[in-house]
Amino acid sequence: MTRVVDILVPFALDQAYSYRVPDGMALEPGDVVAVPLGPRSVMGVVWAENPSPNPRIHNRMKDVDEKLDILPLKSELRKFVDWLAEYTLSPRGMVLRMCLRMGDLGPERERVGVRLAGPPPQRMTPARARVMQALADGMVRSKSEAAHDAGVSAGVINGLVDEGTLETLILPPEPVAKPPDPDYFQPDFSEAQGAAANRLREFVIAGGFSVSLVDGVTGSGKTEVYFEGVAEAIRRDKQVLILMPEIALTAQFLDRFAERFGVRPAEWHSQVAPRKRARTWAAVAAGEVPVVVGARSALFLPYTKLGLVIVDEEHDPAYKQEDGVRYHARDMAVVRAREEKIPLVLASATPSVESEVNARRGRYARLHLPERFGGQHLPSVEAIDMRREGPPRGRFIAPRLAEAVKAELERGQQALLFLNRRGFAPLTLCNKCGHRLACQNCDAWLVDHRFRRRLVCHHCGFSMPTPEKCPKCEAAESFVPVGPGVERLEQEAAELFPGSRILVLSSDLVESMDRLRQELDDVAEGRFDIVVGTQLVAKGHHFPKLNLVGIVDADLGLANGDPRAAERTFQLLHQVVGRAGREEGRGYGFLQTHQPEHPVMRALIAQDREAFYSAEIAAREAMHYPPFGRLASLLISGGDKHLTEQYARKLAAISPLDERVKVLGPAEAPLAVVRGRFRFRLLVKSPRAYDLSAFMREWLAAAPKTKGTLKLEVDVDPQSFL
Ligand code: ADP
Ligand code: ZN
């Protein structure tokens, strides 16, 4: 009897293919194999037995080439792949591919060590003498360690090897992660912290699926508290995954972790070098890595004994992957924890409305940390009504904010001016004919970036020097900037506060992560007086001398038609204002706004988070927006506007009929053209208890094939509506 198995390959295919198992090859579901696919041999994973194969088609099947020397994928991970693919309507092979991003599995480069073995060299130099002294203990060191310890170059070490003074040995590979010590350092907890830590510990001890929301203002000790859950998991020999929304935060977190556990955790994200990835992947699969800190892709690693997952800054929009497989890492972490039957911890000072609703309804356990550690007050916040007390024309800092900044600087303190807009000005127009400089590929204005001396499109990256003359009326020197970006704000600040040291922090100006860290340290150590920054400065940094935060345009995020605009604005501004007064004195925040009565502004001023959530939850419920209803979006794009729109209309016309589901559109997308492609959107709304993925699948199965440049993209639970 021929044995047949179904094998999933990591390509844009939803189906697993059947292969014959050669005699004598022991295969189990989850095993990683090589199989022929067309002319190639590719990696695949045994997904299932195929118990009732039809003997007549056996002859047309191919054999599995070989079983690879890679640890198998556990059934929990395979179920997770199936679930995620089905939910997001992605081909299963593409989800599997995220699990198999194991880097370069090529041969390990050997680590060479040296130790003192032979007679002293013929010719002695001071450098050589230092090496002899540093290695006098006879211990083996890697070449680079030896060079470092002796304060010499690698050449000196190699010279001594050639002379026979040092002998070389092959060292075992360095472990990916050393064992963390759960009792390395434990802080004294406040009562609320201790209570929260105890409950987390209990969840880990009890095992089984649970979700807790660690909810506390910035600086309340959320990290310290969830570290107790991590410690408990380590004691029980379980693996822990800590997810961060951004790579930059991951890097900062490593040392923080080492202060608590004595060693750094393993790191996983797209910037980890291939060889390191390969070793980390294999070590995670072997259960040798106790703790992984990573960006969303770390969710797909083959943990063997996962015991706890933590999602830090769970509200952060960066958890949504917006290309390829579109998934939300926080939501999928919940799914993974459910499959693995383990506890999950969400942490945030401003939880997502989704998580807040779950906590209010008791589906998530809320672990509340009501105050900042050390009794620091939260900053007090005031509005500056731009309709009544705004700055003069062409200026963006209102007199009252300027006064407050001046007073801070006189007291030797720092101020942060926040504006979530890169560049000098978002729009440039000709003051003779009114012509606006727009991108040639997109339906968007070009943003003036003066530091780089270019006009840049923020959607496709197109850039050009500012033209000498207006392309329309040919007037010379007629361009005027409209509206502010951080670079323009810096200019204004330099005029208002002469002699102050100003730093602009904006992602487009970051040359490297190291450089950014240096600049942040400079701010923390008081080498700048004023920081002008975009959302790059909102997260995770601690500036002891910063007492004042001015939000230059608090209304900026409210303008777009995104159902989450209010929530996002509240979260971002709360976080930015929270940078003030973390250590000394009392912090102040100023919101420059045209709508001080807006619920977001009122909640920020009154420090009434509950009021904001209650109002926002009521509004979502009334509109049947998430989490009270489900959304999916279809984006149809193509190089020809007419054909694209036609296809979108056809698609709308054939949608399955179900009175519980509303199909809105097609409408031109808010960003109607990007990279020369015309874009149309359909939005689908259903009740909460409805299988919207199944509805979408049925619909797309009936959709006409996309031809030429036409492209159809599905997004379940969309976060972006542009
Ligand atoms: P959050 O994650 O809520 O922003 P953190 O855990 O980062 O808060 O804590 C903020 C700061 O306070 C950190 O420097 C942390 O080490 C310190 N901290 C918090 N709780 C304690 C404690 N119980 N003992 C000593 N330091 C603490
Ligand atoms: Zn563009």
Short mmCIF file of N, CA and C in Angstrom, two decimals, residues 253-305:
data_model
loop_
_atom_site.label_atom_id
_atom_site.label_comp_id
_atom_site.label_asym_id
_atom_site.label_seq_id
_atom_site.Cartn_x
_atom_site.Cartn_y
_atom_site.Cartn_z
N PHE A 253 14.69 47.62 24.69
CA PHE A 253 14.15 46.75 25.72
C PHE A 253 15.17 45.73 26.22
N LEU A 254 16.16 45.41 25.39
CA LEU A 254 17.10 44.34 25.74
C LEU A 254 17.83 44.62 27.05
N ASP A 255 18.29 45.85 27.21
CA ASP A 255 19.02 46.19 28.44
C ASP A 255 18.08 46.24 29.64
N ARG A 256 16.90 46.74 29.38
CA ARG A 256 15.90 46.80 30.45
C ARG A 256 15.64 45.39 31.00
N PHE A 257 15.54 44.43 30.08
CA PHE A 257 15.33 43.04 30.46
C PHE A 257 16.53 42.51 31.25
N ALA A 258 17.73 42.88 30.79
CA ALA A 258 18.95 42.39 31.45
C ALA A 258 19.05 42.92 32.88
N GLU A 259 18.54 44.12 33.13
CA GLU A 259 18.58 44.66 34.50
C GLU A 259 17.73 43.80 35.44
N ARG A 260 16.68 43.22 34.91
CA ARG A 260 15.80 42.42 35.75
C ARG A 260 16.23 40.94 35.82
N PHE A 261 16.77 40.42 34.68
CA PHE A 261 17.03 38.98 34.60
C PHE A 261 18.51 38.61 34.42
N GLY A 262 19.38 39.62 34.41
CA GLY A 262 20.81 39.33 34.36
C GLY A 262 21.40 39.12 32.98
N VAL A 263 20.58 38.72 32.00
CA VAL A 263 21.07 38.51 30.64
C VAL A 263 20.05 39.09 29.65
N ARG A 264 20.55 39.31 28.43
CA ARG A 264 19.63 39.80 27.40
C ARG A 264 18.82 38.65 26.84
N PRO A 265 17.60 38.91 26.39
CA PRO A 265 16.80 37.86 25.74
C PRO A 265 17.20 37.72 24.28
N ALA A 266 16.70 36.70 23.62
CA ALA A 266 16.91 36.60 22.18
C ALA A 266 16.03 37.64 21.49
N GLU A 267 16.48 38.08 20.33
CA GLU A 267 15.80 39.15 19.61
C GLU A 267 15.35 38.62 18.26
N TRP A 268 14.18 39.03 17.81
CA TRP A 268 13.70 38.54 16.52
C TRP A 268 12.93 39.63 15.77
N HIS A 269 13.48 40.03 14.65
CA HIS A 269 12.77 40.94 13.75
C HIS A 269 13.52 40.97 12.42
N SER A 270 13.03 41.76 11.49
CA SER A 270 13.56 41.68 10.13
C SER A 270 15.02 42.13 10.03
N GLN A 271 15.52 42.84 11.04
CA GLN A 271 16.89 43.33 10.91
C GLN A 271 17.93 42.42 11.57
N VAL A 272 17.47 41.30 12.12
CA VAL A 272 18.43 40.34 12.66
C VAL A 272 19.14 39.67 11.48
N ALA A 273 20.46 39.57 11.54
CA ALA A 273 21.25 39.03 10.42
C ALA A 273 20.87 37.58 10.14
N PRO A 274 20.95 37.15 8.85
CA PRO A 274 20.48 35.81 8.46
C PRO A 274 21.05 34.66 9.28
N ARG A 275 22.35 34.70 9.53
CA ARG A 275 22.96 33.58 10.26
C ARG A 275 22.43 33.52 11.70
N LYS A 276 22.30 34.69 12.29
CA LYS A 276 21.76 34.76 13.66
C LYS A 276 20.31 34.28 13.67
N ARG A 277 19.58 34.66 12.64
CA ARG A 277 18.20 34.20 12.52
C ARG A 277 18.14 32.69 12.51
N ALA A 278 19.00 32.10 11.68
CA ALA A 278 18.99 30.65 11.52
C ALA A 278 19.22 29.97 12.87
N ARG A 279 20.20 30.49 13.61
CA ARG A 279 20.51 29.87 14.89
C ARG A 279 19.39 30.10 15.90
N THR A 280 18.83 31.30 15.86
CA THR A 280 17.75 31.61 16.79
C THR A 280 16.54 30.72 16.50
N TRP A 281 16.21 30.60 15.22
CA TRP A 281 15.05 29.79 14.83
C TRP A 281 15.21 28.36 15.34
N ALA A 282 16.41 27.80 15.07
CA ALA A 282 16.64 26.40 15.47
C ALA A 282 16.62 26.26 16.99
N ALA A 283 17.19 27.25 17.69
CA ALA A 283 17.25 27.17 19.15
C ALA A 283 15.85 27.34 19.76
N VAL A 284 15.02 28.16 19.14
CA VAL A 284 13.64 28.31 19.62
C VAL A 284 12.91 26.98 19.44
N ALA A 285 13.11 26.36 18.28
CA ALA A 285 12.44 25.09 17.99
C ALA A 285 12.91 23.99 18.93
N ALA A 286 14.16 24.09 19.36
CA ALA A 286 14.70 23.07 20.26
C ALA A 286 14.36 23.37 21.72
N GLY A 287 13.66 24.49 21.95
CA GLY A 287 13.28 24.84 23.31
C GLY A 287 14.43 25.40 24.12
N GLU A 288 15.50 25.84 23.41
CA GLU A 288 16.69 26.31 24.14
C GLU A 288 16.66 27.81 24.40
N VAL A 289 15.67 28.50 23.84
CA VAL A 289 15.59 29.95 24.07
C VAL A 289 14.43 30.22 25.02
N PRO A 290 14.73 30.70 26.22
CA PRO A 290 13.62 30.91 27.17
C PRO A 290 12.76 32.12 26.81
N VAL A 291 13.37 33.22 26.35
CA VAL A 291 12.59 34.43 26.12
C VAL A 291 12.96 35.05 24.78
N VAL A 292 11.96 35.35 23.97
CA VAL A 292 12.16 36.05 22.70
C VAL A 292 11.47 37.40 22.79
N VAL A 293 12.19 38.45 22.42
CA VAL A 293 11.59 39.77 22.31
C VAL A 293 11.60 40.12 20.84
N GLY A 294 10.46 40.50 20.31
CA GLY A 294 10.48 40.74 18.89
C GLY A 294 9.32 41.55 18.37
N ALA A 295 9.42 41.88 17.10
CA ALA A 295 8.32 42.52 16.40
C ALA A 295 7.33 41.44 15.98
N ARG A 296 6.27 41.84 15.29
CA ARG A 296 5.15 40.92 15.08
C ARG A 296 5.55 39.58 14.45
N SER A 297 6.62 39.55 13.66
CA SER A 297 6.99 38.30 13.00
C SER A 297 7.41 37.22 14.01
N ALA A 298 7.74 37.62 15.25
CA ALA A 298 8.14 36.64 16.26
C ALA A 298 6.98 35.73 16.69
N LEU A 299 5.78 36.14 16.31
CA LEU A 299 4.59 35.35 16.61
C LEU A 299 4.60 34.02 15.86
N PHE A 300 5.40 33.93 14.81
CA PHE A 300 5.37 32.75 13.94
C PHE A 300 6.54 31.80 14.18
N LEU A 301 7.28 32.02 15.25
CA LEU A 301 8.41 31.13 15.55
C LEU A 301 7.89 29.80 16.10
N PRO A 302 8.67 28.72 15.90
CA PRO A 302 8.21 27.38 16.30
C PRO A 302 8.52 27.05 17.76
N TYR A 303 7.95 27.82 18.68
CA TYR A 303 8.17 27.54 20.11
C TYR A 303 7.73 26.12 20.42
N THR A 304 8.49 25.44 21.31
CA THR A 304 8.07 24.08 21.67
C THR A 304 7.34 24.05 22.99
N LYS A 305 7.61 25.03 23.85
CA LYS A 305 6.96 25.01 25.16
C LYS A 305 6.58 26.42 25.58
#
